[in-house]
Every structure is written in structure tokens, then in C-alpha cells.
């Protein structure tokens, strides 16, 4: 609950500051802007670390310790846990973006986790339901970000972010924070992200990227990120809903060849199923 309050507050503060244009201007006051972003992001990191040290357990984390449905294999559980972790990195990263909807997007999953844990503890739902609802909540956060990237309307229609903000979004979400975390502390990881997002990007990278990437190319990048992100989420979370994880490692021809081999061994039924596929 304390972690949920801390992270939810981070996103509420970031959203309110963005909505009311209270962030220092990143062009005229780069250092002041970076300090403000750092106060929100790094302040939450330090608060969460303090809460964990005082009240929690760094080895047995709440979500990771929640049992999975029996149908989910150990390999699939590793993939789901990794996806949970990447979503948490993405949630922090969007606090560094100048868009209120993106700042707000992770709140659903952040608040859903303690609610579902309470329902599990009271026996209202099972652990499997917890994972399913939490996974959907995480994915809906991605949906909001993807809608902001792709939407383009006029007047009273929903309008997405500018090309500049969209490219910055892709840049920050693709930055390998999770890999960097294996080497340094969370505080250092997000210190690097703050410097990259609030100092280096507006001073150096923004103009270079905007001038290099044409509008049509940027649009293609946004669609590619949407397609890949959606497909990856579906494949990772499918086992939670009783669906076999999609596999692309074997072509249809290879599957039929394997089925034919099974038939030679008396596996007519296997071949029939493979042809149906």
C-alpha cells in the first residue's frame, strides 16, 4: 500500500504539473527543468527504497510472490515477471515526458495491484484472477501511450503528441534501463534517465533526431512500436488466460514435416491436428 501511494503520487504530481504548465521551460531553464523532473522521479525512488527497507522484503516481493495458475509453465512465468518489470520501468520513464495523458497512464495498474491483493487476501478472488486483471491493467497503460502516439485530429477531436514528443517517447521507452539496473542502483539508473531526458535530449538530441527523421518515417516508427508492443504483450500474457503462447520459431512447412514424421510412427491423429492448424 505504501509503495502504491508513493508511485501513484509521483504520477499525480507529474500529471498536474504538466496540465498546468508548471514545469520550468526545458529550453530556457534546462538545469531547473532537470532538477524539477529529478525531484519527482528520484524522490519517489528514495521514498520507495526507504519503505522497502523499513517495512518490506527485497527478496520476496508482493507481485512476484503471488502464485500463478497451474497451466502457466515456469518458462512462461519468467516471461510474465520480466514483462511486469519492464512495465514498471516504462511507468517511471513516462514521468519524464511532456504529456499529461502519458504521465497519468500507469496509474490504473499502480492502483489496481493493491486492490486485487486485498481481494485475494479476503478470499474474494484467486491469485490467477489477480494476475489477469493486473496484466490487463498494465496493457491498458501501453494502450493510452500508443493512442497518444498515433492519434492526429483537429478541432475538438483527440489530438496526439507532436512528432518531437512522439520520438522522445520512443527514445525513452527504448532506452535499456532494465539492463542498466543490473549494473547500478535504481537511483543511478533514473539519474541517468533524467540527465538524458531533461538535459541531453533538449540540448543536443532533439534537433538532430527531428531533422533526421522525416514525418512519414516517424509515423511508420509509431505504428511499428504499436504493432510490436501489442503483439509482445499478447504473447507474454496469453498463458494467464488459458491460451497457448504463440510460437514463431517453426514455419508451417516444418510443422507439417514434423507431423508427417509422427504419422510414419502411427501418429495419424497428430497429422490431422497439424493440418487443421
PDB file of C-alpha atoms in Angstrom:
ATOM      1  CA  UNK A   1       0.000   0.000   0.000  1.00  0.00           C
ATOM      2  CA  UNK A   2       2.812   2.391   0.843  1.00  0.00           C
ATOM      3  CA  UNK A   3       4.554   1.657  -2.446  1.00  0.00           C
ATOM      4  CA  UNK A   4       1.276   2.180  -4.305  1.00  0.00           C
ATOM      5  CA  UNK A   5       0.714   5.528  -2.580  1.00  0.00           C
ATOM      6  CA  UNK A   6       4.281   6.619  -3.383  1.00  0.00           C
ATOM      7  CA  UNK A   7       4.176   5.721  -7.071  1.00  0.00           C
ATOM      8  CA  UNK A   8       0.608   6.973  -7.536  1.00  0.00           C
ATOM      9  CA  UNK A   9       1.607  10.316  -6.008  1.00  0.00           C
ATOM     10  CA  UNK A  10       4.528  10.514  -8.433  1.00  0.00           C
ATOM     11  CA  UNK A  11       2.187  10.253 -11.412  1.00  0.00           C
ATOM     12  CA  UNK A  12      -0.477  12.562  -9.981  1.00  0.00           C
ATOM     13  CA  UNK A  13       2.136  15.255  -9.316  1.00  0.00           C
ATOM     14  CA  UNK A  14       3.673  14.847 -12.785  1.00  0.00           C
ATOM     15  CA  UNK A  15       0.235  14.991 -14.415  1.00  0.00           C
ATOM     16  CA  UNK A  16      -0.823  18.130 -12.529  1.00  0.00           C
ATOM     17  CA  UNK A  17       2.447  19.908 -13.280  1.00  0.00           C
ATOM     18  CA  UNK A  18       2.111  19.078 -16.978  1.00  0.00           C
ATOM     19  CA  UNK A  19      -1.572  20.038 -17.207  1.00  0.00           C
ATOM     20  CA  UNK A  20      -0.927  23.417 -15.596  1.00  0.00           C
ATOM     21  CA  UNK A  21       2.355  24.089 -17.440  1.00  0.00           C
ATOM     22  CA  UNK A  22       4.228  24.369 -14.146  1.00  0.00           C
ATOM     23  CA  UNK A  23       7.399  22.583 -15.242  1.00  0.00           C
ATOM     24  CA  UNK A  24      10.284  25.008 -15.819  1.00  0.00           C
ATOM     25  CA  UNK A  25      10.812  25.587 -19.534  1.00  0.00           C
ATOM     26  CA  UNK A  26      13.191  22.942 -20.872  1.00  0.00           C
ATOM     27  CA  UNK A  27      14.601  25.334 -23.476  1.00  0.00           C
ATOM     28  CA  UNK A  28      15.234  28.442 -21.363  1.00  0.00           C
ATOM     29  CA  UNK A  29      15.858  26.778 -17.995  1.00  0.00           C
ATOM     30  CA  UNK A  30      17.358  23.376 -18.771  1.00  0.00           C
ATOM     31  CA  UNK A  31      19.015  22.772 -15.408  1.00  0.00           C
ATOM     32  CA  UNK A  32      15.985  23.952 -13.421  1.00  0.00           C
ATOM     33  CA  UNK A  33      13.738  21.728 -15.539  1.00  0.00           C
ATOM     34  CA  UNK A  34      16.032  18.752 -14.946  1.00  0.00           C
ATOM     35  CA  UNK A  35      16.044  19.417 -11.192  1.00  0.00           C
ATOM     36  CA  UNK A  36      12.243  19.506 -11.122  1.00  0.00           C
ATOM     37  CA  UNK A  37      11.982  16.215 -13.019  1.00  0.00           C
ATOM     38  CA  UNK A  38      14.612  14.693 -10.733  1.00  0.00           C
ATOM     39  CA  UNK A  39      12.708  15.811  -7.638  1.00  0.00           C
ATOM     40  CA  UNK A  40       9.608  13.908  -8.779  1.00  0.00           C
ATOM     41  CA  UNK A  41      11.285  10.769 -10.137  1.00  0.00           C
ATOM     42  CA  UNK A  42      14.251  10.384  -7.784  1.00  0.00           C
ATOM     43  CA  UNK A  43      12.170  11.473  -4.799  1.00  0.00           C
ATOM     44  CA  UNK A  44       9.816   8.554  -5.454  1.00  0.00           C
ATOM     45  CA  UNK A  45      12.786   6.189  -5.871  1.00  0.00           C
ATOM     46  CA  UNK A  46      14.247   7.193  -2.494  1.00  0.00           C
ATOM     47  CA  UNK A  47      10.859   7.016  -0.786  1.00  0.00           C
ATOM     48  CA  UNK A  48      10.176   3.532  -2.196  1.00  0.00           C
ATOM     49  CA  UNK A  49      13.626   2.335  -1.127  1.00  0.00           C
ATOM     50  CA  UNK A  50      13.037   3.630   2.408  1.00  0.00           C
ATOM     51  CA  UNK A  51       9.647   1.909   2.569  1.00  0.00           C
ATOM     52  CA  UNK A  52      11.153  -1.378   1.390  1.00  0.00           C
ATOM     53  CA  UNK A  53      13.964  -1.215   3.960  1.00  0.00           C
ATOM     54  CA  UNK A  54      11.628  -0.339   6.827  1.00  0.00           C
ATOM     55  CA  UNK A  55       8.506  -2.359   6.071  1.00  0.00           C
ATOM     56  CA  UNK A  56       9.198  -4.733   3.178  1.00  0.00           C
ATOM     57  CA  UNK A  57      11.380  -7.541   1.927  1.00  0.00           C
ATOM     58  CA  UNK A  58      13.763  -7.163  -1.022  1.00  0.00           C
ATOM     59  CA  UNK A  59      13.809 -10.908  -1.660  1.00  0.00           C
ATOM     60  CA  UNK A  60      10.091 -11.743  -1.514  1.00  0.00           C
ATOM     61  CA  UNK A  61       8.278  -9.023  -3.474  1.00  0.00           C
ATOM     62  CA  UNK A  62       4.484  -8.809  -3.372  1.00  0.00           C
ATOM     63  CA  UNK A  63       3.560  -9.335  -7.040  1.00  0.00           C
ATOM     64  CA  UNK A  64       6.351 -11.809  -7.761  1.00  0.00           C
ATOM     65  CA  UNK A  65       5.372 -13.939  -4.779  1.00  0.00           C
ATOM     66  CA  UNK A  66       1.744 -14.215  -5.929  1.00  0.00           C
ATOM     67  CA  UNK A  67       1.063 -17.793  -7.147  1.00  0.00           C
ATOM     68  CA  UNK A  68       0.423 -18.340 -10.864  1.00  0.00           C
ATOM     69  CA  UNK A  69      -2.237 -20.602 -12.413  1.00  0.00           C
ATOM     70  CA  UNK A  70      -1.043 -24.212 -12.704  1.00  0.00           C
ATOM     71  CA  UNK A  71      -1.326 -24.082 -16.503  1.00  0.00           C
ATOM     72  CA  UNK A  72       1.390 -21.413 -16.682  1.00  0.00           C
ATOM     73  CA  UNK A  73       4.779 -23.093 -17.128  1.00  0.00           C
ATOM     74  CA  UNK A  74       7.938 -21.964 -15.274  1.00  0.00           C
ATOM     75  CA  UNK A  75       9.331 -20.545 -18.526  1.00  0.00           C
ATOM     76  CA  UNK A  76       6.147 -18.549 -19.104  1.00  0.00           C
ATOM     77  CA  UNK A  77       6.233 -17.246 -15.543  1.00  0.00           C
ATOM     78  CA  UNK A  78       9.722 -15.868 -16.140  1.00  0.00           C
ATOM     79  CA  UNK A  79       8.461 -14.042 -19.222  1.00  0.00           C
ATOM     80  CA  UNK A  80       5.478 -12.600 -17.352  1.00  0.00           C
ATOM     81  CA  UNK A  81       7.638 -11.409 -14.461  1.00  0.00           C
ATOM     82  CA  UNK A  82      10.015  -9.775 -16.925  1.00  0.00           C
ATOM     83  CA  UNK A  83       7.089  -8.029 -18.606  1.00  0.00           C
ATOM     84  CA  UNK A  84       5.868  -6.785 -15.217  1.00  0.00           C
ATOM     85  CA  UNK A  85       9.340  -5.374 -14.510  1.00  0.00           C
ATOM     86  CA  UNK A  86       9.601  -3.689 -17.925  1.00  0.00           C
ATOM     87  CA  UNK A  87       6.189  -2.100 -17.384  1.00  0.00           C
ATOM     88  CA  UNK A  88       7.435  -0.641 -14.102  1.00  0.00           C
ATOM     89  CA  UNK A  89      10.455   0.851 -15.872  1.00  0.00           C
ATOM     90  CA  UNK A  90       8.179   2.274 -18.567  1.00  0.00           C
ATOM     91  CA  UNK A  91       5.894   3.770 -15.905  1.00  0.00           C
ATOM     92  CA  UNK A  92       8.777   5.714 -14.413  1.00  0.00           C
ATOM     93  CA  UNK A  93      10.046   6.766 -17.844  1.00  0.00           C
ATOM     94  CA  UNK A  94       6.744   8.398 -18.841  1.00  0.00           C
ATOM     95  CA  UNK A  95       7.057  10.776 -15.881  1.00  0.00           C
ATOM     96  CA  UNK A  96       9.912  12.363 -17.829  1.00  0.00           C
ATOM     97  CA  UNK A  97       7.707  13.097 -20.855  1.00  0.00           C
ATOM     98  CA  UNK A  98       5.866  16.391 -21.507  1.00  0.00           C
ATOM     99  CA  UNK A  99       2.417  14.844 -21.954  1.00  0.00           C
ATOM    100  CA  UNK A 100      -0.218  14.694 -19.201  1.00  0.00           C
ATOM    101  CA  UNK A 101      -2.010  11.618 -20.594  1.00  0.00           C
ATOM    102  CA  UNK A 102       1.235   9.639 -20.627  1.00  0.00           C
ATOM    103  CA  UNK A 103       2.074  10.868 -17.122  1.00  0.00           C
ATOM    104  CA  UNK A 104      -1.323   9.595 -15.993  1.00  0.00           C
ATOM    105  CA  UNK A 105      -1.362   6.284 -17.923  1.00  0.00           C
ATOM    106  CA  UNK A 106       0.347   3.977 -15.352  1.00  0.00           C
ATOM    107  CA  UNK A 107      -1.998   4.966 -12.512  1.00  0.00           C
ATOM    108  CA  UNK A 108      -4.568   2.273 -13.324  1.00  0.00           C
ATOM    109  CA  UNK A 109      -2.121  -0.601 -12.827  1.00  0.00           C
ATOM    110  CA  UNK A 110      -0.443   1.053  -9.821  1.00  0.00           C
ATOM    111  CA  UNK A 111      -3.770   1.335  -8.007  1.00  0.00           C
ATOM    112  CA  UNK A 112      -5.136  -1.974  -9.288  1.00  0.00           C
ATOM    113  CA  UNK A 113      -2.322  -4.040  -7.736  1.00  0.00           C
ATOM    114  CA  UNK A 114      -3.100  -3.279  -4.052  1.00  0.00           C
ATOM    115  CA  UNK A 115      -6.850  -3.523  -4.718  1.00  0.00           C
ATOM    116  CA  UNK A 116      -6.501  -7.002  -6.195  1.00  0.00           C
ATOM    117  CA  UNK A 117      -4.106  -8.074  -3.419  1.00  0.00           C
ATOM    118  CA  UNK A 118      -6.726  -7.039  -0.883  1.00  0.00           C
ATOM    119  CA  UNK A 119      -9.382  -9.079  -2.685  1.00  0.00           C
ATOM    120  CA  UNK A 120      -7.046 -12.098  -2.788  1.00  0.00           C
ATOM    121  CA  UNK A 121      -6.277 -11.770   0.904  1.00  0.00           C
ATOM    122  CA  UNK A 122     -10.009 -11.594   1.738  1.00  0.00           C
ATOM    123  CA  UNK A 123     -10.697 -14.644  -0.417  1.00  0.00           C
ATOM    124  CA  UNK A 124     -12.886 -12.769  -2.911  1.00  0.00           C
ATOM    125  CA  UNK A 125     -10.768 -13.710  -5.932  1.00  0.00           C
ATOM    126  CA  UNK A 126      -7.938 -16.146  -6.650  1.00  0.00           C
ATOM    127  CA  UNK A 127      -4.294 -15.416  -7.409  1.00  0.00           C
ATOM    128  CA  UNK A 128      -4.892 -16.240 -11.072  1.00  0.00           C
ATOM    129  CA  UNK A 129      -7.519 -13.503 -11.286  1.00  0.00           C
ATOM    130  CA  UNK A 130      -5.042 -11.112  -9.698  1.00  0.00           C
ATOM    131  CA  UNK A 131      -2.500 -11.761 -12.455  1.00  0.00           C
ATOM    132  CA  UNK A 132      -5.092 -11.495 -15.228  1.00  0.00           C
ATOM    133  CA  UNK A 133      -6.508  -8.180 -14.031  1.00  0.00           C
ATOM    134  CA  UNK A 134      -3.056  -6.770 -13.300  1.00  0.00           C
ATOM    135  CA  UNK A 135      -1.781  -7.793 -16.750  1.00  0.00           C
ATOM    136  CA  UNK A 136      -4.753  -6.144 -18.464  1.00  0.00           C
ATOM    137  CA  UNK A 137      -4.228  -3.001 -16.371  1.00  0.00           C
ATOM    138  CA  UNK A 138      -0.589  -2.832 -17.399  1.00  0.00           C
ATOM    139  CA  UNK A 139      -1.518  -3.290 -21.045  1.00  0.00           C
ATOM    140  CA  UNK A 140      -4.142  -0.535 -20.916  1.00  0.00           C
ATOM    141  CA  UNK A 141      -1.383   1.839 -19.823  1.00  0.00           C
ATOM    142  CA  UNK A 142       0.500   0.951 -23.004  1.00  0.00           C
ATOM    143  CA  UNK A 143      -2.714   1.473 -24.995  1.00  0.00           C
ATOM    144  CA  UNK A 144      -3.039   5.027 -23.713  1.00  0.00           C
ATOM    145  CA  UNK A 145       0.548   5.815 -24.697  1.00  0.00           C
ATOM    146  CA  UNK A 146       0.093   4.219 -28.139  1.00  0.00           C
ATOM    147  CA  UNK A 147      -3.109   6.198 -28.731  1.00  0.00           C
ATOM    148  CA  UNK A 148      -1.235   9.397 -27.935  1.00  0.00           C
ATOM    149  CA  UNK A 149       1.427   8.427 -30.471  1.00  0.00           C
ATOM    150  CA  UNK A 150      -0.997   7.568 -33.265  1.00  0.00           C
ATOM    151  CA  UNK A 151      -3.908   9.982 -32.794  1.00  0.00           C
ATOM    152  CA  UNK A 152      -3.989  13.004 -35.069  1.00  0.00           C
ATOM    153  CA  UNK A 153      -7.120  15.118 -35.212  1.00  0.00           C
ATOM    154  CA  UNK A 154      -8.221  18.730 -35.476  1.00  0.00           C
ATOM    155  CA  UNK A 155     -10.627  20.927 -33.613  1.00  0.00           C
ATOM    156  CA  UNK A 156     -12.429  19.003 -30.899  1.00  0.00           C
ATOM    157  CA  UNK A 157     -11.069  15.626 -31.982  1.00  0.00           C
ATOM    158  CA  UNK A 158      -8.466  13.781 -29.943  1.00  0.00           C
ATOM    159  CA  UNK A 159      -5.067  15.046 -30.954  1.00  0.00           C
ATOM    160  CA  UNK A 160      -1.910  13.102 -30.331  1.00  0.00           C
ATOM    161  CA  UNK A 161       1.510  14.353 -29.383  1.00  0.00           C
ATOM    162  CA  UNK A 162       3.796  16.221 -31.762  1.00  0.00           C
ATOM    163  CA  UNK A 163       6.429  14.388 -33.767  1.00  0.00           C
ATOM    164  CA  UNK A 164       9.098  15.726 -31.413  1.00  0.00           C
ATOM    165  CA  UNK A 165       7.348  14.427 -28.274  1.00  0.00           C
ATOM    166  CA  UNK A 166       6.500  11.148 -30.000  1.00  0.00           C
ATOM    167  CA  UNK A 167      10.100  10.500 -30.972  1.00  0.00           C
ATOM    168  CA  UNK A 168      11.234  11.378 -27.459  1.00  0.00           C
ATOM    169  CA  UNK A 169       8.669   8.909 -26.105  1.00  0.00           C
ATOM    170  CA  UNK A 170      10.004   6.109 -28.300  1.00  0.00           C
ATOM    171  CA  UNK A 171      13.571   7.058 -27.411  1.00  0.00           C
ATOM    172  CA  UNK A 172      12.953   6.998 -23.651  1.00  0.00           C
ATOM    173  CA  UNK A 173      10.863   3.808 -23.672  1.00  0.00           C
ATOM    174  CA  UNK A 174      13.510   2.011 -25.733  1.00  0.00           C
ATOM    175  CA  UNK A 175      16.378   3.129 -23.509  1.00  0.00           C
ATOM    176  CA  UNK A 176      17.727  -0.053 -21.808  1.00  0.00           C
ATOM    177  CA  UNK A 177      17.036   0.990 -18.210  1.00  0.00           C
ATOM    178  CA  UNK A 178      16.317  -2.600 -17.148  1.00  0.00           C
ATOM    179  CA  UNK A 179      19.736  -3.752 -18.368  1.00  0.00           C
ATOM    180  CA  UNK A 180      21.430  -0.787 -16.729  1.00  0.00           C
ATOM    181  CA  UNK A 181      19.692  -1.731 -13.470  1.00  0.00           C
ATOM    182  CA  UNK A 182      21.736  -4.966 -13.378  1.00  0.00           C
ATOM    183  CA  UNK A 183      24.883  -2.861 -13.024  1.00  0.00           C
ATOM    184  CA  UNK A 184      23.896   0.077 -10.818  1.00  0.00           C
ATOM    185  CA  UNK A 185      21.306   1.089  -8.222  1.00  0.00           C
ATOM    186  CA  UNK A 186      17.802   2.342  -9.126  1.00  0.00           C
ATOM    187  CA  UNK A 187      18.828   5.843  -8.054  1.00  0.00           C
ATOM    188  CA  UNK A 188      21.701   5.828 -10.542  1.00  0.00           C
ATOM    189  CA  UNK A 189      19.521   4.355 -13.308  1.00  0.00           C
ATOM    190  CA  UNK A 190      16.982   7.156 -13.044  1.00  0.00           C
ATOM    191  CA  UNK A 191      19.633   9.799 -12.549  1.00  0.00           C
ATOM    192  CA  UNK A 192      20.986   8.779 -15.954  1.00  0.00           C
ATOM    193  CA  UNK A 193      17.461   8.874 -17.394  1.00  0.00           C
ATOM    194  CA  UNK A 194      16.841  12.367 -16.014  1.00  0.00           C
ATOM    195  CA  UNK A 195      20.086  13.701 -17.478  1.00  0.00           C
ATOM    196  CA  UNK A 196      19.359  12.006 -20.796  1.00  0.00           C
ATOM    197  CA  UNK A 197      15.744  13.180 -20.985  1.00  0.00           C
ATOM    198  CA  UNK A 198      15.908  16.650 -19.456  1.00  0.00           C
ATOM    199  CA  UNK A 199      19.436  17.779 -20.398  1.00  0.00           C
ATOM    200  CA  UNK A 200      20.999  15.920 -23.322  1.00  0.00           C
ATOM    201  CA  UNK A 201      17.792  15.426 -25.321  1.00  0.00           C
ATOM    202  CA  UNK A 202      16.629  19.073 -25.439  1.00  0.00           C
ATOM    203  CA  UNK A 203      20.162  20.445 -25.809  1.00  0.00           C
ATOM    204  CA  UNK A 204      21.601  18.023 -28.366  1.00  0.00           C
ATOM    205  CA  UNK A 205      19.491  15.055 -29.434  1.00  0.00           C
ATOM    206  CA  UNK A 206      16.104  16.642 -30.147  1.00  0.00           C
ATOM    207  CA  UNK A 207      17.114  18.766 -33.125  1.00  0.00           C
ATOM    208  CA  UNK A 208      19.309  16.030 -34.555  1.00  0.00           C
ATOM    209  CA  UNK A 209      16.559  13.405 -34.354  1.00  0.00           C
ATOM    210  CA  UNK A 210      13.810  15.744 -35.604  1.00  0.00           C
ATOM    211  CA  UNK A 211      15.900  16.830 -38.586  1.00  0.00           C
ATOM    212  CA  UNK A 212      16.980  13.290 -39.407  1.00  0.00           C
ATOM    213  CA  UNK A 213      13.598  11.556 -39.118  1.00  0.00           C
ATOM    214  CA  UNK A 214      11.003  12.706 -41.658  1.00  0.00           C
ATOM    215  CA  UNK A 215       7.331  12.987 -40.694  1.00  0.00           C
ATOM    216  CA  UNK A 216       6.313   9.903 -42.687  1.00  0.00           C
ATOM    217  CA  UNK A 217       9.162   7.890 -41.216  1.00  0.00           C
ATOM    218  CA  UNK A 218       8.202   8.983 -37.700  1.00  0.00           C
ATOM    219  CA  UNK A 219       4.648   7.854 -38.369  1.00  0.00           C
ATOM    220  CA  UNK A 220       5.914   4.462 -39.503  1.00  0.00           C
ATOM    221  CA  UNK A 221       8.029   4.201 -36.366  1.00  0.00           C
ATOM    222  CA  UNK A 222       4.984   4.907 -34.185  1.00  0.00           C
ATOM    223  CA  UNK A 223       2.956   2.228 -35.979  1.00  0.00           C
ATOM    224  CA  UNK A 224       5.835  -0.249 -35.738  1.00  0.00           C
ATOM    225  CA  UNK A 225       6.170   0.358 -31.989  1.00  0.00           C
ATOM    226  CA  UNK A 226       2.408  -0.099 -31.617  1.00  0.00           C
ATOM    227  CA  UNK A 227       2.354  -3.374 -33.557  1.00  0.00           C
ATOM    228  CA  UNK A 228       5.399  -4.876 -31.857  1.00  0.00           C
ATOM    229  CA  UNK A 229       4.313  -3.727 -28.390  1.00  0.00           C
ATOM    230  CA  UNK A 230       0.801  -5.120 -28.813  1.00  0.00           C
ATOM    231  CA  UNK A 231       1.974  -8.456 -30.242  1.00  0.00           C
ATOM    232  CA  UNK A 232       4.549  -8.892 -27.490  1.00  0.00           C
ATOM    233  CA  UNK A 233       2.019  -8.183 -24.734  1.00  0.00           C
ATOM    234  CA  UNK A 234      -0.462 -10.668 -26.186  1.00  0.00           C
ATOM    235  CA  UNK A 235       2.156 -13.407 -26.480  1.00  0.00           C
ATOM    236  CA  UNK A 236       3.505 -12.912 -22.955  1.00  0.00           C
ATOM    237  CA  UNK A 237       0.176 -12.665 -21.127  1.00  0.00           C
ATOM    238  CA  UNK A 238      -1.755 -15.252 -23.193  1.00  0.00           C
ATOM    239  CA  UNK A 239      -0.935 -18.173 -20.799  1.00  0.00           C
ATOM    240  CA  UNK A 240      -2.694 -16.332 -17.958  1.00  0.00           C
ATOM    241  CA  UNK A 241      -5.933 -16.633 -19.945  1.00  0.00           C
ATOM    242  CA  UNK A 242      -5.514 -20.303 -20.805  1.00  0.00           C
ATOM    243  CA  UNK A 243      -4.169 -19.698 -24.305  1.00  0.00           C
ATOM    244  CA  UNK A 244      -1.045 -21.414 -25.593  1.00  0.00           C
ATOM    245  CA  UNK A 245       1.786 -18.984 -26.083  1.00  0.00           C
ATOM    246  CA  UNK A 246       2.244 -18.162 -29.743  1.00  0.00           C
ATOM    247  CA  UNK A 247       5.369 -19.600 -31.346  1.00  0.00           C
ATOM    248  CA  UNK A 248       7.006 -18.303 -34.493  1.00  0.00           C
ATOM    249  CA  UNK A 249      10.187 -20.368 -34.391  1.00  0.00           C
ATOM    250  CA  UNK A 250       8.803 -23.135 -36.596  1.00  0.00           C
ATOM    251  CA  UNK A 251       7.266 -22.495 -40.008  1.00  0.00           C
ATOM    252  CA  UNK A 252       4.072 -24.239 -41.156  1.00  0.00           C
ATOM    253  CA  UNK A 253       6.092 -26.411 -43.537  1.00  0.00           C
ATOM    254  CA  UNK A 254       8.329 -27.557 -40.696  1.00  0.00           C
ATOM    255  CA  UNK A 255       5.267 -28.324 -38.567  1.00  0.00           C
ATOM    256  CA  UNK A 256       3.734 -30.467 -41.329  1.00  0.00           C
ATOM    257  CA  UNK A 257       7.053 -32.233 -41.863  1.00  0.00           C
ATOM    258  CA  UNK A 258       7.217 -32.985 -38.154  1.00  0.00           C
ATOM    259  CA  UNK A 259       3.617 -34.217 -38.297  1.00  0.00           C
ATOM    260  CA  UNK A 260       4.441 -36.487 -41.259  1.00  0.00           C
ATOM    261  CA  UNK A 261       7.259 -37.999 -39.272  1.00  0.00           C
ATOM    262  CA  UNK A 262       4.805 -38.663 -36.460  1.00  0.00           C
ATOM    263  CA  UNK A 263       2.425 -40.295 -38.924  1.00  0.00           C
ATOM    264  CA  UNK A 264       5.095 -42.753 -40.002  1.00  0.00           C
ATOM    265  CA  UNK A 265       5.207 -43.752 -36.371  1.00  0.00           C
ATOM    266  CA  UNK A 266       1.431 -44.164 -36.316  1.00  0.00           C
ATOM    267  CA  UNK A 267       0.521 -40.588 -35.426  1.00  0.00           C
ATOM    268  CA  UNK A 268      -2.404 -40.029 -37.850  1.00  0.00           C
ATOM    269  CA  UNK A 269      -4.293 -38.034 -35.257  1.00  0.00           C
ATOM    270  CA  UNK A 270      -1.334 -35.698 -34.749  1.00  0.00           C
ATOM    271  CA  UNK A 271      -1.107 -35.040 -38.508  1.00  0.00           C
ATOM    272  CA  UNK A 272      -4.814 -34.245 -38.650  1.00  0.00           C
ATOM    273  CA  UNK A 273      -4.437 -31.675 -35.895  1.00  0.00           C
ATOM    274  CA  UNK A 274      -1.420 -30.108 -37.595  1.00  0.00           C
ATOM    275  CA  UNK A 275      -3.321 -29.789 -40.885  1.00  0.00           C
ATOM    276  CA  UNK A 276      -6.184 -28.102 -39.010  1.00  0.00           C
ATOM    277  CA  UNK A 277      -3.672 -25.595 -37.624  1.00  0.00           C
TER     278      UNK A 277
END
